[in-house]
Amino acid sequence: MLKGLLLVERLVFDSLSRREKNIMDIVTDTGLNYSTVRTLLSNLVLKNIIVFERGVYKRNITTLNPQDHRDEVVEVAQSMEHVILKKMVISEEDAKILESMMASINSFLNNIQNKQLSRPIGHKTCEKKVVLMGISNYSVLADASLKAV
């Protein structure tokens, strides 16, 4: 259902992840100007992605599906500033080291998230950092791209 959303629409949608908000709360949280937020909210309501009730906006959880996460990864990857993309043959030993390092980074990121859950700090959605990492065989990526068509 979220396929094809603009990054700014996802920002507004993510702003509603913690709780329902009025338009001014969303403006403050996203860092976008009022007229942009108003337009984005109208579009998201028309697409039935969010709902407006009693002066507040909230996510329409009945429209979410597992494909949405994959679509978001693709859209975020296309918008990233600092992306490192390497295509190479990796020895079995180096692959184990790489997987270990990625697991370590993932654990570090999970610890940060858990710390924030146990001791919430006030932050705006627009201040979040986006981290994207992964590893795959070229053939798996090619097969997945063919299935998408």
PDB file of C-alpha atoms in Angstrom:
ATOM      1  CA  MET A   1       0.000   0.000   0.000  1.00  0.00           C
ATOM      2  CA  LEU A   2       2.923   2.351   0.605  1.00  0.00           C
ATOM      3  CA  LYS A   3       4.494   1.592  -2.775  1.00  0.00           C
ATOM      4  CA  GLY A   4       5.225   4.698  -4.770  1.00  0.00           C
ATOM      5  CA  LEU A   5       5.202   7.107  -1.835  1.00  0.00           C
ATOM      6  CA  LEU A   6       7.563  10.037  -2.047  1.00  0.00           C
ATOM      7  CA  LEU A   7      10.262  10.234   0.604  1.00  0.00           C
ATOM      8  CA  VAL A   8       8.524  13.281   2.131  1.00  0.00           C
ATOM      9  CA  GLU A   9       5.279  11.285   2.329  1.00  0.00           C
ATOM     10  CA  ARG A  10       7.148   8.524   4.166  1.00  0.00           C
ATOM     11  CA  LEU A  11       8.588  11.144   6.520  1.00  0.00           C
ATOM     12  CA  VAL A  12       5.060  12.282   7.411  1.00  0.00           C
ATOM     13  CA  PHE A  13       3.899   8.660   7.704  1.00  0.00           C
ATOM     14  CA  ASP A  14       6.839   7.825   9.997  1.00  0.00           C
ATOM     15  CA  SER A  15       6.084  10.889  12.093  1.00  0.00           C
ATOM     16  CA  LEU A  16       2.835   9.169  13.037  1.00  0.00           C
ATOM     17  CA  SER A  17       4.571   5.936  14.083  1.00  0.00           C
ATOM     18  CA  ARG A  18       4.768   6.766  17.784  1.00  0.00           C
ATOM     19  CA  ARG A  19       1.400   8.404  18.256  1.00  0.00           C
ATOM     20  CA  GLU A  20      -1.395  10.287  16.527  1.00  0.00           C
ATOM     21  CA  LYS A  21      -0.693  13.990  15.964  1.00  0.00           C
ATOM     22  CA  ASN A  22      -2.307  17.198  14.842  1.00  0.00           C
ATOM     23  CA  ILE A  23      -0.931  19.064  11.842  1.00  0.00           C
ATOM     24  CA  MET A  24       1.248  21.431  13.888  1.00  0.00           C
ATOM     25  CA  ASP A  25       2.860  18.504  15.732  1.00  0.00           C
ATOM     26  CA  ILE A  26       3.678  16.947  12.347  1.00  0.00           C
ATOM     27  CA  VAL A  27       5.130  20.236  11.044  1.00  0.00           C
ATOM     28  CA  THR A  28       7.377  20.454  14.111  1.00  0.00           C
ATOM     29  CA  ASP A  29       8.381  16.787  13.974  1.00  0.00           C
ATOM     30  CA  THR A  30       9.183  16.652  10.253  1.00  0.00           C
ATOM     31  CA  GLY A  31      10.716  20.084   9.771  1.00  0.00           C
ATOM     32  CA  LEU A  32       8.552  20.598   6.667  1.00  0.00           C
ATOM     33  CA  ASN A  33       6.554  23.785   6.153  1.00  0.00           C
ATOM     34  CA  TYR A  34       2.850  23.940   6.976  1.00  0.00           C
ATOM     35  CA  SER A  35       1.501  24.061   3.421  1.00  0.00           C
ATOM     36  CA  THR A  36       3.645  21.102   2.345  1.00  0.00           C
ATOM     37  CA  VAL A  37       2.490  19.032   5.325  1.00  0.00           C
ATOM     38  CA  ARG A  38      -1.145  19.968   4.700  1.00  0.00           C
ATOM     39  CA  THR A  39      -0.867  18.860   1.058  1.00  0.00           C
ATOM     40  CA  LEU A  40       0.925  15.627   1.973  1.00  0.00           C
ATOM     41  CA  LEU A  41      -1.648  14.813   4.666  1.00  0.00           C
ATOM     42  CA  SER A  42      -4.508  15.354   2.217  1.00  0.00           C
ATOM     43  CA  ASN A  43      -2.871  13.010  -0.291  1.00  0.00           C
ATOM     44  CA  LEU A  44      -2.198  10.341   2.345  1.00  0.00           C
ATOM     45  CA  VAL A  45      -5.802  10.516   3.575  1.00  0.00           C
ATOM     46  CA  LEU A  46      -7.078  10.185  -0.011  1.00  0.00           C
ATOM     47  CA  LYS A  47      -4.842   7.126  -0.482  1.00  0.00           C
ATOM     48  CA  ASN A  48      -6.300   5.688   2.770  1.00  0.00           C
ATOM     49  CA  ILE A  49      -2.798   5.406   4.262  1.00  0.00           C
ATOM     50  CA  ILE A  50      -3.626   7.651   7.202  1.00  0.00           C
ATOM     51  CA  VAL A  51      -6.929   8.682   8.746  1.00  0.00           C
ATOM     52  CA  PHE A  52      -8.107  11.977  10.212  1.00  0.00           C
ATOM     53  CA  GLU A  53     -10.330  11.740  13.285  1.00  0.00           C
ATOM     54  CA  ARG A  54     -11.192  14.325  15.934  1.00  0.00           C
ATOM     55  CA  GLY A  55      -8.548  16.800  14.775  1.00  0.00           C
ATOM     56  CA  VAL A  56      -5.642  14.333  14.679  1.00  0.00           C
ATOM     57  CA  TYR A  57      -4.003  12.168  12.058  1.00  0.00           C
ATOM     58  CA  LYS A  58      -2.998   8.547  12.617  1.00  0.00           C
ATOM     59  CA  ARG A  59      -1.760   5.590  10.590  1.00  0.00           C
ATOM     60  CA  ASN A  60      -4.336   3.350   8.970  1.00  0.00           C
ATOM     61  CA  ILE A  61      -2.849   0.049  10.117  1.00  0.00           C
ATOM     62  CA  THR A  62      -5.285  -2.014   8.063  1.00  0.00           C
ATOM     63  CA  THR A  63      -3.557  -0.973   4.827  1.00  0.00           C
ATOM     64  CA  LEU A  64       0.020  -2.008   5.705  1.00  0.00           C
ATOM     65  CA  ASN A  65       1.604  -5.149   4.265  1.00  0.00           C
ATOM     66  CA  PRO A  66       5.058  -6.827   4.304  1.00  0.00           C
ATOM     67  CA  GLN A  67       5.925  -5.617   0.781  1.00  0.00           C
ATOM     68  CA  ASP A  68       5.907  -2.028   2.094  1.00  0.00           C
ATOM     69  CA  HIS A  69       9.244  -2.524   3.891  1.00  0.00           C
ATOM     70  CA  ARG A  70      10.953  -3.810   0.727  1.00  0.00           C
ATOM     71  CA  ASP A  71       9.591  -0.871  -1.281  1.00  0.00           C
ATOM     72  CA  GLU A  72      10.841   1.566   1.351  1.00  0.00           C
ATOM     73  CA  VAL A  73      14.350   0.064   1.212  1.00  0.00           C
ATOM     74  CA  VAL A  74      14.453   0.569  -2.565  1.00  0.00           C
ATOM     75  CA  GLU A  75      13.225   4.165  -2.343  1.00  0.00           C
ATOM     76  CA  VAL A  76      15.585   5.073   0.495  1.00  0.00           C
ATOM     77  CA  ALA A  77      18.544   3.492  -1.310  1.00  0.00           C
ATOM     78  CA  GLN A  78      17.804   5.613  -4.363  1.00  0.00           C
ATOM     79  CA  SER A  79      17.890   8.775  -2.223  1.00  0.00           C
ATOM     80  CA  MET A  80      20.954   8.067  -0.056  1.00  0.00           C
ATOM     81  CA  GLU A  81      23.782  10.603  -0.022  1.00  0.00           C
ATOM     82  CA  HIS A  82      26.675   8.360   0.956  1.00  0.00           C
ATOM     83  CA  VAL A  83      26.254   4.901  -0.516  1.00  0.00           C
ATOM     84  CA  ILE A  84      29.067   2.444  -0.953  1.00  0.00           C
ATOM     85  CA  LEU A  85      28.322  -0.224  -3.526  1.00  0.00           C
ATOM     86  CA  LYS A  86      30.903  -2.899  -4.203  1.00  0.00           C
ATOM     87  CA  LYS A  87      30.581  -5.871  -6.550  1.00  0.00           C
ATOM     88  CA  MET A  88      33.375  -8.341  -5.964  1.00  0.00           C
ATOM     89  CA  VAL A  89      34.330 -11.922  -5.410  1.00  0.00           C
ATOM     90  CA  ILE A  90      34.904 -12.557  -1.709  1.00  0.00           C
ATOM     91  CA  SER A  91      36.755 -15.541  -0.319  1.00  0.00           C
ATOM     92  CA  GLU A  92      34.947 -17.764   2.150  1.00  0.00           C
ATOM     93  CA  GLU A  93      37.182 -16.485   4.952  1.00  0.00           C
ATOM     94  CA  ASP A  94      36.579 -12.820   4.065  1.00  0.00           C
ATOM     95  CA  ALA A  95      32.836 -13.481   3.755  1.00  0.00           C
ATOM     96  CA  LYS A  96      32.783 -14.799   7.330  1.00  0.00           C
ATOM     97  CA  ILE A  97      34.671 -11.735   8.548  1.00  0.00           C
ATOM     98  CA  LEU A  98      32.302  -9.417   6.664  1.00  0.00           C
ATOM     99  CA  GLU A  99      29.222 -11.183   8.041  1.00  0.00           C
ATOM    100  CA  SER A 100      30.676 -10.930  11.553  1.00  0.00           C
ATOM    101  CA  MET A 101      31.328  -7.209  11.136  1.00  0.00           C
ATOM    102  CA  MET A 102      27.816  -6.628   9.778  1.00  0.00           C
ATOM    103  CA  ALA A 103      26.359  -8.579  12.721  1.00  0.00           C
ATOM    104  CA  SER A 104      28.400  -6.385  15.057  1.00  0.00           C
ATOM    105  CA  ILE A 105      27.103  -3.199  13.419  1.00  0.00           C
ATOM    106  CA  ASN A 106      23.546  -4.544  13.543  1.00  0.00           C
ATOM    107  CA  SER A 107      23.947  -5.363  17.249  1.00  0.00           C
ATOM    108  CA  PHE A 108      25.286  -1.855  17.878  1.00  0.00           C
ATOM    109  CA  LEU A 109      22.290  -0.319  16.088  1.00  0.00           C
ATOM    110  CA  ASN A 110      19.859  -2.565  18.001  1.00  0.00           C
ATOM    111  CA  ASN A 111      21.455  -1.466  21.290  1.00  0.00           C
ATOM    112  CA  ILE A 112      20.927   2.168  20.331  1.00  0.00           C
ATOM    113  CA  GLN A 113      17.268   1.476  19.543  1.00  0.00           C
ATOM    114  CA  ASN A 114      16.750  -0.451  22.789  1.00  0.00           C
ATOM    115  CA  LYS A 115      18.356   2.371  24.769  1.00  0.00           C
ATOM    116  CA  GLN A 116      15.932   4.826  23.192  1.00  0.00           C
ATOM    117  CA  LEU A 117      12.967   2.563  23.998  1.00  0.00           C
ATOM    118  CA  SER A 118      13.947   2.219  27.662  1.00  0.00           C
ATOM    119  CA  ARG A 119      14.930   5.861  28.041  1.00  0.00           C
ATOM    120  CA  PRO A 120      13.038   7.808  25.377  1.00  0.00           C
ATOM    121  CA  ILE A 121      14.637  11.030  24.295  1.00  0.00           C
ATOM    122  CA  GLY A 122      12.738  13.755  22.552  1.00  0.00           C
ATOM    123  CA  HIS A 123      13.627  13.844  18.903  1.00  0.00           C
ATOM    124  CA  LYS A 124      12.043  14.855  15.672  1.00  0.00           C
ATOM    125  CA  THR A 125      11.455  12.325  12.924  1.00  0.00           C
ATOM    126  CA  CYS A 126      13.423  14.530  10.513  1.00  0.00           C
ATOM    127  CA  GLU A 127      16.502  14.185  12.767  1.00  0.00           C
ATOM    128  CA  LYS A 128      16.641  10.388  12.516  1.00  0.00           C
ATOM    129  CA  LYS A 129      19.584   8.807  10.714  1.00  0.00           C
ATOM    130  CA  VAL A 130      18.867   6.192   8.054  1.00  0.00           C
ATOM    131  CA  VAL A 131      21.240   3.229   7.926  1.00  0.00           C
ATOM    132  CA  LEU A 132      21.101   0.805   5.027  1.00  0.00           C
ATOM    133  CA  MET A 133      23.303  -2.257   4.734  1.00  0.00           C
ATOM    134  CA  GLY A 134      23.106  -5.680   3.201  1.00  0.00           C
ATOM    135  CA  ILE A 135      24.936  -8.332   1.287  1.00  0.00           C
ATOM    136  CA  SER A 136      23.726 -10.708  -1.376  1.00  0.00           C
ATOM    137  CA  ASN A 137      24.870 -12.756  -4.326  1.00  0.00           C
ATOM    138  CA  TYR A 138      24.504 -10.975  -7.643  1.00  0.00           C
ATOM    139  CA  SER A 139      22.394 -13.853  -8.988  1.00  0.00           C
ATOM    140  CA  VAL A 140      19.901 -13.535  -6.105  1.00  0.00           C
ATOM    141  CA  LEU A 141      19.495  -9.821  -6.836  1.00  0.00           C
ATOM    142  CA  ALA A 142      19.011 -10.517 -10.534  1.00  0.00           C
ATOM    143  CA  ASP A 143      16.359 -13.170  -9.816  1.00  0.00           C
ATOM    144  CA  ALA A 144      14.539 -10.834  -7.424  1.00  0.00           C
ATOM    145  CA  SER A 145      14.526  -8.036  -9.988  1.00  0.00           C
ATOM    146  CA  LEU A 146      13.013 -10.373 -12.587  1.00  0.00           C
ATOM    147  CA  LYS A 147      10.271 -11.417 -10.165  1.00  0.00           C
ATOM    148  CA  ALA A 148       9.444  -7.752  -9.563  1.00  0.00           C
ATOM    149  CA  VAL A 149       8.722  -7.289 -13.281  1.00  0.00           C
TER     150      VAL A 149
END
